[in-house]
Amino acid sequence: LVVTGLTANSKTYDATTAAGLGGTAAINVLSGDAVTVGGTASGTFANKNVGTAKAVTVTGNILSGADADNYSLVQQSGLTADITPANLVVTGLTANSKTYDATTAAGLGGTAAINALPGDTVILGGTASGTFANKNVGTAKAVTVTGNTIRGADAGNYTLVQQSGLTADIDKANATVTGNSDSVTYNGQNHSVSGFTVSGLVNGELTTVLTGVSAAGSGTNAGSYDVVPVGTDSNYRLTLTNGKLTIAKVDLTVSANDERKAYDGLRYSGGNGVTYAGFITGETSNVLGGTLGYAGSSQGALDAGSYAITPAGLNSVNYRLRFIDGLLSISAPPPVAPAVVLPPLPSPSANPPPLGTASSDGPSGASVSLSQNGRVTSGNGISIPLPTQLASAATGSNAVISVTTVNGGVLPAWLKFNPETKTFVATAVPDGALPMQVMVTINGQRTTVVISNHAEE
């Protein structure tokens, strides 16, 4: 009597050979016989291991009833079922946070572990590794674990499940953005600099990853201008450093013009203008600051000779000024005829005049003899009028008179000239000071006058 109606249930590996049964056991007895099937049917796999369509042996069905002894019970056969691998979950790992490195790699901590069924031989091996879903900065980012493996006699009965649920952070990396720099020379045009360089980018990344960053600076006049970087980035903590646009000054020479003059007894001042070399196209001295002036040895020069005319006083934002001296040449006065020494004055009267004068043969020279009772004595003060021919030339309100030594110097302290009275005043004449030549210039005409002391006849 064959049992029918049962089915074998597949199962997940549980390290046993037990097989679950479904359906209802039934028998087909001969008509009129009183036989029933009872007992508790059970199924058994041939072994515990994972497999498909594994044969299941049925036991446990029994017969009962008045006619049961007339039958031999045959357990249902031909049943099969599957044993599928059990999941073996890795535990014990942790995910480590990191600083952005442009990779998805995630560091793991802890120790991987598994919990196989009792009696099974399963060993955990391999090298666990973690991976973020993407490389970008974020918090509580999911980390996927791979790399754990199992081995051992019963390893084939398990499906290894890598640990899940791990999270970690990716923090921003530090990088420095520096604006580009450039140097040019002033040319009156606007100059601009853009772009930047970066230090601190990781894993071979290029500046192009910083899509939110820019840098720019510009200027026209000579000087230094900042090239300022701006912006942020999602993966880098940026330190922004300015670059420099340097506009250098142009060299400009300012050369004093030379000047020549004949000795005229007047001290020189000022200059004869300047010549510029180096202005860029379209610019003139109007762009310079300050006021043109002159310095150097020429200022106040009187005597014949060569003197430096030094330009000064100008300044500029855009030009590097180089001042070049000019030359002042003062020529000596033309030679004058020798002074004519007049014959000695006659003996003085009871009230002798303080001075005897006489004319030379022309306006170029005159001799003046000083006499006080026939002699000028050192230390005495004497009033000395100009010789007649000079005094007459110096008349009139427009007459210009100057008196110097014959080489253009100032008169000695003991000798003064009063242009209003046209008179010399000699005071405390030093021994040996006479005779003395002086240059009298009247309206540009120079005449040498000899002041002398001679004995009374």
Tab-separated table of C-alpha atoms in Angstrom:
chain	number	residue	atom	x	y	z
A	1	LEU	CA	0.000	0.000	0.000
A	2	VAL	CA	1.910	3.099	-1.222
A	3	VAL	CA	1.685	6.425	0.559
A	4	THR	CA	1.002	9.371	-1.721
A	5	GLY	CA	0.084	13.035	-1.337
A	6	LEU	CA	3.251	14.284	0.312
A	7	THR	CA	5.719	16.910	-0.945
A	8	ALA	CA	9.235	17.749	0.192
A	9	ASN	CA	10.045	21.347	1.152
A	10	SER	CA	13.287	23.044	0.229
A	11	LYS	CA	15.153	24.760	3.034
A	12	THR	CA	18.032	27.000	3.896
A	13	TYR	CA	21.069	25.171	5.126
A	14	ASP	CA	20.817	24.486	8.828
A	15	ALA	CA	23.555	21.889	9.290
A	16	THR	CA	20.979	19.053	9.617
A	17	THR	CA	19.532	16.455	7.225
A	18	ALA	CA	15.956	17.130	8.248
A	19	ALA	CA	13.606	17.797	5.360
A	20	GLY	CA	10.268	19.379	5.838
A	21	LEU	CA	7.223	17.737	4.240
A	22	GLY	CA	4.083	19.198	2.893
A	23	GLY	CA	0.765	17.846	1.638
A	24	THR	CA	-1.291	15.081	3.206
A	25	ALA	CA	-0.354	11.434	3.310
A	26	ALA	CA	-2.910	9.209	1.605
A	27	ILE	CA	-3.367	5.538	0.758
A	28	ASN	CA	-5.641	3.721	-1.670
A	29	VAL	CA	-7.001	0.518	0.017
A	30	LEU	CA	-9.194	-2.120	-1.586
A	31	SER	CA	-12.879	-1.520	-1.519
A	32	GLY	CA	-14.511	-2.553	1.698
A	33	ASP	CA	-11.255	-2.708	3.690
A	34	ALA	CA	-10.942	-0.745	6.860
A	35	VAL	CA	-7.414	0.752	6.691
A	36	THR	CA	-6.234	4.263	7.574
A	37	VAL	CA	-2.826	5.925	7.348
A	38	GLY	CA	-1.467	7.568	10.437
A	39	GLY	CA	1.724	8.274	12.244
A	40	THR	CA	3.892	11.342	11.682
A	41	ALA	CA	5.607	11.529	8.361
A	42	SER	CA	9.123	13.014	8.273
A	43	GLY	CA	11.639	13.636	5.531
A	44	THR	CA	15.380	13.238	5.554
A	45	PHE	CA	18.025	14.426	3.140
A	46	ALA	CA	20.868	12.111	2.426
A	47	ASN	CA	23.256	14.689	3.910
A	48	LYS	CA	23.187	18.188	5.353
A	49	ASN	CA	24.966	19.905	2.518
A	50	VAL	CA	23.637	22.419	0.106
A	51	GLY	CA	22.284	21.032	-3.123
A	52	THR	CA	19.428	21.135	-5.587
A	53	ALA	CA	16.821	18.388	-6.187
A	54	LYS	CA	18.226	16.448	-3.331
A	55	ALA	CA	16.397	13.158	-2.648
A	56	VAL	CA	14.227	13.172	0.413
A	57	THR	CA	13.469	9.911	2.193
A	58	VAL	CA	10.048	9.734	3.862
A	59	THR	CA	9.507	7.831	7.082
A	60	GLY	CA	6.972	7.754	9.899
A	61	ASN	CA	3.728	6.876	8.113
A	62	ILE	CA	1.870	3.848	9.650
A	63	LEU	CA	-1.315	1.878	8.927
A	64	SER	CA	-4.120	1.155	11.287
A	65	GLY	CA	-7.577	-0.427	11.040
A	66	ALA	CA	-9.233	-3.888	10.905
A	67	ASP	CA	-7.653	-4.743	7.608
A	68	ALA	CA	-4.259	-3.117	8.155
A	69	ASP	CA	-2.468	-6.371	8.577
A	70	ASN	CA	-3.441	-7.310	5.088
A	71	TYR	CA	-1.252	-4.617	3.671
A	72	SER	CA	2.460	-3.749	3.578
A	73	LEU	CA	2.929	0.019	3.806
A	74	VAL	CA	5.332	1.568	1.292
A	75	GLN	CA	6.530	5.107	2.212
A	76	GLN	CA	6.203	7.677	-0.504
A	77	SER	CA	9.321	7.936	-2.649
A	78	GLY	CA	10.667	10.162	-5.401
A	79	LEU	CA	10.478	13.341	-3.356
A	80	THR	CA	13.234	15.941	-3.842
A	81	ALA	CA	13.982	19.389	-2.448
A	82	ASP	CA	16.749	21.934	-2.350
A	83	ILE	CA	19.076	23.043	0.410
A	84	THR	CA	20.159	26.604	-0.263
A	85	PRO	CA	23.181	28.211	1.363
A	86	ALA	CA	22.692	30.001	4.630
A	87	ASN	CA	23.798	33.636	4.895
A	88	LEU	CA	26.893	34.123	6.997
A	89	VAL	CA	27.105	37.823	7.910
A	90	VAL	CA	30.401	39.525	8.639
A	91	THR	CA	30.422	41.704	11.755
A	92	GLY	CA	32.974	43.580	13.860
A	93	LEU	CA	34.183	46.172	11.324
A	94	THR	CA	34.048	49.978	11.533
A	95	ALA	CA	34.544	52.603	8.801
A	96	ASN	CA	37.108	55.371	9.260
A	97	SER	CA	36.540	58.986	8.258
A	98	LYS	CA	39.204	60.583	6.053
A	99	THR	CA	40.359	63.780	4.390
A	100	TYR	CA	39.436	64.164	0.748
A	101	ASP	CA	41.919	62.346	-1.479
A	102	ALA	CA	39.990	62.207	-4.779
A	103	THR	CA	39.364	58.456	-4.366
A	104	THR	CA	36.432	56.403	-3.082
A	105	ALA	CA	38.609	54.258	-0.824
A	106	ALA	CA	37.427	54.013	2.781
A	107	GLY	CA	39.598	52.773	5.603
A	108	LEU	CA	38.229	50.080	7.900
A	109	GLY	CA	38.840	49.400	11.546
A	110	GLY	CA	37.892	46.649	13.952
A	111	THR	CA	38.137	42.885	13.347
A	112	ALA	CA	35.903	40.950	10.968
A	113	ALA	CA	34.007	38.026	12.489
A	114	ILE	CA	31.394	35.391	11.470
A	115	ASN	CA	29.052	33.108	13.385
A	116	ALA	CA	28.736	29.720	11.628
A	117	LEU	CA	26.321	27.025	12.799
A	118	PRO	CA	27.559	24.786	15.608
A	119	GLY	CA	29.784	21.999	14.472
A	120	ASP	CA	30.583	23.579	11.131
A	121	THR	CA	34.118	24.257	10.066
A	122	VAL	CA	34.213	27.694	8.443
A	123	ILE	CA	37.171	30.090	8.524
A	124	LEU	CA	36.969	33.810	7.646
A	125	GLY	CA	39.763	35.127	5.426
A	126	GLY	CA	40.543	37.611	2.683
A	127	THR	CA	41.298	41.321	3.093
A	128	ALA	CA	38.381	43.546	3.863
A	129	SER	CA	38.214	46.923	2.142
A	130	GLY	CA	35.738	49.768	2.203
A	131	THR	CA	34.438	51.958	-0.597
A	132	PHE	CA	32.462	55.190	-0.556
A	133	ALA	CA	29.756	55.631	-3.174
A	134	ASN	CA	31.691	58.600	-4.596
A	135	LYS	CA	34.875	60.548	-3.885
A	136	ASN	CA	33.244	63.800	-2.753
A	137	VAL	CA	33.236	65.419	0.664
A	138	GLY	CA	30.265	64.571	2.874
A	139	THR	CA	29.132	63.390	6.296
A	140	ALA	CA	27.764	59.951	7.255
A	141	LYS	CA	28.504	58.614	3.803
A	142	ALA	CA	27.671	54.933	3.261
A	143	VAL	CA	30.647	52.598	3.060
A	144	THR	CA	30.430	49.308	1.170
A	145	VAL	CA	32.603	46.456	2.485
A	146	THR	CA	34.184	43.896	0.201
A	147	GLY	CA	37.066	41.448	0.309
A	148	ASN	CA	36.110	39.084	3.132
A	149	THR	CA	36.098	35.390	2.151
A	150	ILE	CA	35.406	32.048	3.836
A	151	ARG	CA	36.989	28.634	3.578
A	152	GLY	CA	36.785	25.316	5.381
A	153	ALA	CA	34.909	22.007	5.091
A	154	ASP	CA	31.508	23.602	5.459
A	155	ALA	CA	32.166	26.876	3.702
A	156	GLY	CA	30.191	25.741	0.656
A	157	ASN	CA	27.010	25.708	2.711
A	158	TYR	CA	27.125	29.426	3.329
A	159	THR	CA	26.754	32.627	1.374
A	160	LEU	CA	29.083	35.197	2.912
A	161	VAL	CA	27.336	38.510	3.461
A	162	GLN	CA	29.714	41.443	3.832
A	163	GLN	CA	29.040	43.784	6.717
A	164	SER	CA	26.619	46.587	5.882
A	165	GLY	CA	25.384	49.769	7.510
A	166	LEU	CA	28.808	51.358	7.900
A	167	THR	CA	29.177	55.137	7.435
A	168	ALA	CA	32.042	57.637	7.637
A	169	ASP	CA	32.872	61.237	6.740
A	170	ILE	CA	35.079	62.723	4.018
A	171	ASP	CA	36.468	66.061	5.182
A	172	LYS	CA	37.778	68.806	2.885
A	173	ALA	CA	41.459	68.817	1.922
A	174	ASN	CA	43.523	71.991	2.310
A	175	ALA	CA	44.749	73.798	-0.798
A	176	THR	CA	46.252	77.215	-1.489
A	177	VAL	CA	45.109	79.269	-4.457
A	178	THR	CA	47.523	81.988	-5.591
A	179	GLY	CA	46.599	84.574	-8.184
A	180	ASN	CA	48.912	84.707	-11.178
A	181	SER	CA	51.587	87.417	-11.312
A	182	ASP	CA	53.049	89.393	-14.188
A	183	SER	CA	55.467	92.258	-14.781
A	184	VAL	CA	55.202	94.794	-17.592
A	185	THR	CA	56.552	98.244	-18.344
A	186	TYR	CA	54.282	101.270	-18.390
A	187	ASN	CA	52.954	102.059	-21.857
A	188	GLY	CA	49.830	104.042	-21.087
A	189	GLN	CA	47.567	101.043	-21.706
A	190	ASN	CA	45.548	99.026	-19.226
A	191	HIS	CA	47.137	95.703	-18.293
A	192	SER	CA	45.212	92.804	-16.776
A	193	VAL	CA	46.145	89.457	-15.248
A	194	SER	CA	43.800	86.529	-14.701
A	195	GLY	CA	44.059	82.930	-13.591
A	196	PHE	CA	45.724	81.238	-10.659
A	197	THR	CA	47.912	78.392	-9.525
A	198	VAL	CA	47.079	75.859	-6.821
A	199	SER	CA	49.190	73.931	-4.372
A	200	GLY	CA	47.774	71.080	-2.332
A	201	LEU	CA	45.613	69.383	-4.955
A	202	VAL	CA	45.529	65.649	-4.296
A	203	ASN	CA	46.017	62.547	-6.373
A	204	GLY	CA	47.021	64.379	-9.557
A	205	GLU	CA	43.988	66.630	-9.762
A	206	LEU	CA	44.371	69.761	-11.892
A	207	THR	CA	43.293	73.354	-11.329
A	208	THR	CA	40.336	72.683	-13.610
A	209	VAL	CA	38.577	70.906	-10.744
A	210	LEU	CA	38.188	74.269	-9.002
A	211	THR	CA	35.296	75.371	-11.178
A	212	GLY	CA	34.090	77.930	-8.657
A	213	VAL	CA	37.386	79.819	-8.383
A	214	SER	CA	38.713	82.754	-10.427
A	215	ALA	CA	41.352	85.467	-10.058
A	216	ALA	CA	41.857	88.830	-11.741
A	217	GLY	CA	43.660	92.157	-11.376
A	218	SER	CA	44.425	95.133	-13.606
A	219	GLY	CA	46.136	98.523	-13.676
A	220	THR	CA	47.392	101.267	-15.980
A	221	ASN	CA	49.846	103.428	-14.049
A	222	ALA	CA	53.186	102.196	-12.798
A	223	GLY	CA	52.883	100.434	-9.463
A	224	SER	CA	51.808	97.159	-7.906
A	225	TYR	CA	48.292	95.760	-8.193
A	226	ASP	CA	46.733	92.746	-6.478
A	227	VAL	CA	45.524	89.809	-8.543
A	228	VAL	CA	42.778	88.642	-6.197
A	229	PRO	CA	41.464	85.046	-6.206
A	230	VAL	CA	37.842	84.476	-5.149
A	231	GLY	CA	35.577	81.458	-4.798
A	232	THR	CA	35.119	78.205	-2.903
A	233	ASP	CA	35.166	74.484	-3.647
A	234	SER	CA	33.150	71.589	-2.294
A	235	ASN	CA	36.155	69.293	-1.814
A	236	TYR	CA	38.931	71.731	-0.830
A	237	ARG	CA	39.282	74.180	2.025
A	238	LEU	CA	40.947	77.025	0.147
A	239	THR	CA	43.488	79.567	1.344
A	240	LEU	CA	43.406	82.479	-1.086
A	241	THR	CA	46.648	84.389	-1.730
A	242	ASN	CA	46.916	87.443	-3.957
A	243	GLY	CA	49.173	87.539	-6.979
A	244	LYS	CA	50.834	90.757	-8.191
A	245	LEU	CA	50.692	92.773	-11.372
A	246	THR	CA	53.783	94.972	-11.406
A	247	ILE	CA	53.911	97.854	-13.873
A	248	ALA	CA	57.432	99.255	-13.984
A	249	LYS	CA	58.277	102.883	-14.630
A	250	VAL	CA	59.717	103.950	-17.982
A	251	ASP	CA	63.140	105.598	-18.005
A	252	LEU	CA	62.982	109.300	-18.869
A	253	THR	CA	66.019	111.546	-19.112
A	254	VAL	CA	65.709	115.219	-18.280
A	255	SER	CA	68.754	116.998	-19.685
A	256	ALA	CA	69.454	120.612	-18.808
A	257	ASN	CA	70.285	122.668	-21.881
A	258	ASP	CA	73.729	124.236	-21.974
A	259	GLU	CA	74.078	128.005	-21.725
A	260	ARG	CA	76.891	130.404	-22.518
A	261	LYS	CA	77.267	133.946	-21.309
A	262	ALA	CA	79.958	136.545	-21.065
A	263	TYR	CA	80.977	137.751	-17.675
A	264	ASP	CA	78.654	140.613	-16.694
A	265	GLY	CA	79.201	140.941	-12.981
A	266	LEU	CA	75.772	139.384	-12.233
A	267	ARG	CA	75.295	136.125	-10.400
A	268	TYR	CA	73.659	133.388	-12.490
A	269	SER	CA	70.370	131.791	-11.482
A	270	GLY	CA	67.848	129.471	-13.150
A	271	GLY	CA	68.579	127.579	-16.339
A	272	ASN	CA	68.104	127.423	-20.079
A	273	GLY	CA	65.288	124.867	-20.238
A	274	VAL	CA	65.526	121.105	-20.537
A	275	THR	CA	65.278	118.417	-23.189
A	276	TYR	CA	63.282	115.219	-22.546
A	277	ALA	CA	63.995	111.767	-23.966
A	278	GLY	CA	61.851	108.706	-23.297
A	279	PHE	CA	58.188	109.754	-23.318
A	280	ILE	CA	55.850	107.078	-24.654
A	281	THR	CA	53.827	107.944	-27.719
A	282	GLY	CA	51.296	110.663	-27.043
A	283	GLU	CA	52.722	111.884	-23.734
A	284	THR	CA	54.646	115.076	-23.031
A	285	SER	CA	56.031	116.910	-20.037
A	286	ASN	CA	52.438	117.757	-19.106
A	287	VAL	CA	52.181	114.356	-17.413
A	288	LEU	CA	55.012	115.147	-15.010
A	289	GLY	CA	54.441	116.430	-11.504
A	290	GLY	CA	56.337	119.002	-9.517
A	291	THR	CA	57.899	122.216	-10.793
A	292	LEU	CA	61.001	122.347	-12.933
A	293	GLY	CA	63.845	124.042	-11.107
A	294	TYR	CA	67.604	124.170	-11.215
A	295	ALA	CA	70.422	123.458	-8.817
A	296	GLY	CA	74.109	122.740	-9.096
A	297	SER	CA	77.207	124.883	-9.038
A	298	SER	CA	75.757	127.219	-11.677
A	299	GLN	CA	73.385	128.770	-9.188
A	300	GLY	CA	75.015	131.975	-7.980
A	301	ALA	CA	78.000	131.565	-10.313
A	302	LEU	CA	79.721	134.891	-11.035
A	303	ASP	CA	83.259	134.444	-12.245
A	304	ALA	CA	84.341	133.138	-15.605
A	305	GLY	CA	84.413	129.345	-15.729
A	306	SER	CA	82.308	126.188	-16.270
A	307	TYR	CA	79.450	125.260	-13.945
A	308	ALA	CA	76.857	122.478	-13.679
A	309	ILE	CA	73.225	123.317	-14.392
A	310	THR	CA	71.369	120.536	-12.583
A	311	PRO	CA	67.658	120.113	-13.399
A	312	ALA	CA	65.458	119.264	-10.425
A	313	GLY	CA	61.985	119.494	-8.952
A	314	LEU	CA	60.082	117.138	-11.275
A	315	ASN	CA	58.478	113.846	-10.312
A	316	SER	CA	56.358	111.202	-11.979
A	317	VAL	CA	54.222	108.183	-11.186
A	318	ASN	CA	55.015	106.472	-14.468
A	319	TYR	CA	58.533	107.609	-15.342
A	320	ARG	CA	61.858	106.938	-13.662
A	321	LEU	CA	63.484	110.340	-13.985
A	322	ARG	CA	67.196	110.659	-14.664
A	323	PHE	CA	68.449	114.219	-14.403
A	324	ILE	CA	71.460	115.097	-16.547
A	325	ASP	CA	73.468	118.249	-15.929
A	326	GLY	CA	73.853	120.950	-18.502
A	327	LEU	CA	76.902	123.216	-18.728
A	328	LEU	CA	77.022	126.906	-17.921
A	329	SER	CA	80.030	128.557	-19.521
A	330	ILE	CA	80.878	132.093	-18.357
A	331	SER	CA	83.515	133.617	-20.573
A	332	ALA	CA	86.022	136.105	-19.197
A	333	PRO	CA	85.408	139.778	-20.032
A	334	PRO	CA	87.227	141.003	-23.105
A	335	PRO	CA	90.657	142.427	-22.333
A	336	VAL	CA	90.728	146.096	-21.390
A	337	ALA	CA	93.415	148.618	-22.096
A	338	PRO	CA	95.970	148.956	-19.345
A	339	ALA	CA	95.062	151.484	-16.725
A	340	VAL	CA	96.731	154.808	-17.219
A	341	VAL	CA	98.587	155.934	-14.157
A	342	LEU	CA	98.378	159.664	-13.983
A	343	PRO	CA	101.273	161.874	-12.941
A	344	PRO	CA	101.473	162.587	-9.243
A	345	LEU	CA	99.172	165.244	-7.952
A	346	PRO	CA	100.722	168.602	-7.001
A	347	SER	CA	101.374	169.315	-3.367
A	348	PRO	CA	98.129	169.811	-1.509
A	349	SER	CA	96.900	173.185	-0.486
A	350	ALA	CA	95.914	174.064	3.007
A	351	ASN	CA	92.626	172.261	2.412
A	352	PRO	CA	93.581	169.563	-0.038
A	353	PRO	CA	90.869	167.506	-1.705
A	354	PRO	CA	90.906	163.905	-0.570
A	355	LEU	CA	91.370	162.520	-4.044
A	356	GLY	CA	92.997	163.422	-7.318
A	357	THR	CA	91.451	162.041	-10.568
A	358	ALA	CA	92.295	162.294	-14.197
A	359	SER	CA	91.082	160.755	-17.492
A	360	SER	CA	92.857	158.116	-19.480
A	361	ASP	CA	92.980	158.088	-23.258
A	362	GLY	CA	89.649	156.161	-23.419
A	363	PRO	CA	86.827	154.676	-21.343
A	364	SER	CA	88.641	151.421	-20.789
A	365	GLY	CA	90.948	152.511	-18.005
A	366	ALA	CA	91.456	155.193	-15.389
A	367	SER	CA	93.898	155.798	-12.559
A	368	VAL	CA	92.917	157.259	-9.252
A	369	SER	CA	95.604	158.457	-6.842
A	370	LEU	CA	94.632	158.835	-3.245
A	371	SER	CA	96.314	161.575	-1.274
A	372	GLN	CA	95.935	162.830	2.226
A	373	ASN	CA	98.520	165.497	2.803
A	374	GLY	CA	100.357	163.784	0.019
A	375	ARG	CA	99.904	160.154	1.260
A	376	VAL	CA	97.187	157.681	2.178
A	377	THR	CA	97.992	156.284	5.564
A	378	SER	CA	96.908	152.781	6.517
A	379	GLY	CA	93.947	152.842	8.869
A	380	ASN	CA	92.535	156.216	7.728
A	381	GLY	CA	89.120	156.518	6.096
A	382	ILE	CA	88.940	158.387	2.778
A	383	SER	CA	86.049	159.212	0.411
A	384	ILE	CA	86.951	158.603	-3.241
A	385	PRO	CA	84.633	159.813	-6.046
A	386	LEU	CA	84.586	158.107	-9.449
A	387	PRO	CA	86.875	159.655	-12.036
A	388	THR	CA	85.149	162.409	-13.980
A	389	GLN	CA	84.765	160.483	-17.230
A	390	LEU	CA	83.053	157.594	-15.379
A	391	ALA	CA	80.912	159.788	-13.181
A	392	SER	CA	79.504	161.561	-16.235
A	393	ALA	CA	78.670	158.231	-17.886
A	394	ALA	CA	76.846	157.131	-14.731
A	395	THR	CA	74.468	160.074	-14.656
A	396	GLY	CA	70.775	159.575	-15.219
A	397	SER	CA	68.108	157.575	-13.402
A	398	ASN	CA	68.465	154.554	-15.708
A	399	ALA	CA	72.197	154.104	-15.228
A	400	VAL	CA	73.140	150.609	-14.028
A	401	ILE	CA	76.386	150.532	-12.058
A	402	SER	CA	78.203	147.570	-10.560
A	403	VAL	CA	81.649	147.422	-9.007
A	404	THR	CA	83.674	144.258	-8.454
A	405	THR	CA	87.268	143.198	-8.289
A	406	VAL	CA	88.811	142.777	-11.725
A	407	ASN	CA	88.163	139.029	-11.600
A	408	GLY	CA	84.493	139.505	-10.759
A	409	GLY	CA	84.725	139.034	-6.999
A	410	VAL	CA	83.255	141.175	-4.271
A	411	LEU	CA	85.166	144.204	-3.002
A	412	PRO	CA	87.260	143.747	0.138
A	413	ALA	CA	85.695	144.701	3.417
A	414	TRP	CA	87.727	147.912	3.731
A	415	LEU	CA	86.483	149.258	0.389
A	416	LYS	CA	82.831	150.103	-0.301
A	417	PHE	CA	81.090	151.754	-3.253
A	418	ASN	CA	77.975	153.910	-2.916
A	419	PRO	CA	76.098	153.918	-6.276
A	420	GLU	CA	73.968	156.901	-5.254
A	421	THR	CA	76.908	159.212	-4.531
A	422	LYS	CA	79.134	157.332	-7.017
A	423	THR	CA	81.838	157.333	-4.372
A	424	PHE	CA	84.277	154.784	-2.992
A	425	VAL	CA	84.854	154.783	0.744
A	426	ALA	CA	88.126	153.293	1.941
A	427	THR	CA	88.330	152.583	5.666
A	428	ALA	CA	91.332	151.247	7.546
A	429	VAL	CA	93.237	150.405	4.407
A	430	PRO	CA	95.485	147.440	5.192
A	431	ASP	CA	99.189	147.742	4.584
A	432	GLY	CA	100.103	146.659	1.079
A	433	ALA	CA	96.488	146.756	-0.151
A	434	LEU	CA	97.265	149.514	-2.648
A	435	PRO	CA	97.487	149.875	-5.521
A	436	MET	CA	94.236	147.964	-6.223
A	437	GLN	CA	92.379	147.434	-9.492
A	438	VAL	CA	88.578	147.351	-9.534
A	439	MET	CA	86.142	146.789	-12.396
A	440	VAL	CA	83.446	149.436	-12.808
A	441	THR	CA	80.594	148.374	-15.123
A	442	ILE	CA	78.251	151.163	-16.246
A	443	ASN	CA	75.399	150.127	-18.520
A	444	GLY	CA	77.409	147.113	-19.629
A	445	GLN	CA	80.625	149.039	-20.336
A	446	ARG	CA	83.507	147.825	-18.181
A	447	THR	CA	86.358	150.096	-17.088
A	448	THR	CA	89.339	149.229	-14.943
A	449	VAL	CA	90.053	151.761	-12.217
A	450	VAL	CA	93.332	151.742	-10.334
A	451	ILE	CA	93.235	153.056	-6.805
A	452	SER	CA	96.751	153.859	-5.689
A	453	ASN	CA	98.687	155.659	-3.012
A	454	HIS	CA	101.836	157.597	-3.937
A	455	ALA	CA	104.151	159.965	-2.185
A	456	GLU	CA	103.567	163.716	-2.235
A	457	GLU	CA	105.776	165.710	-4.646
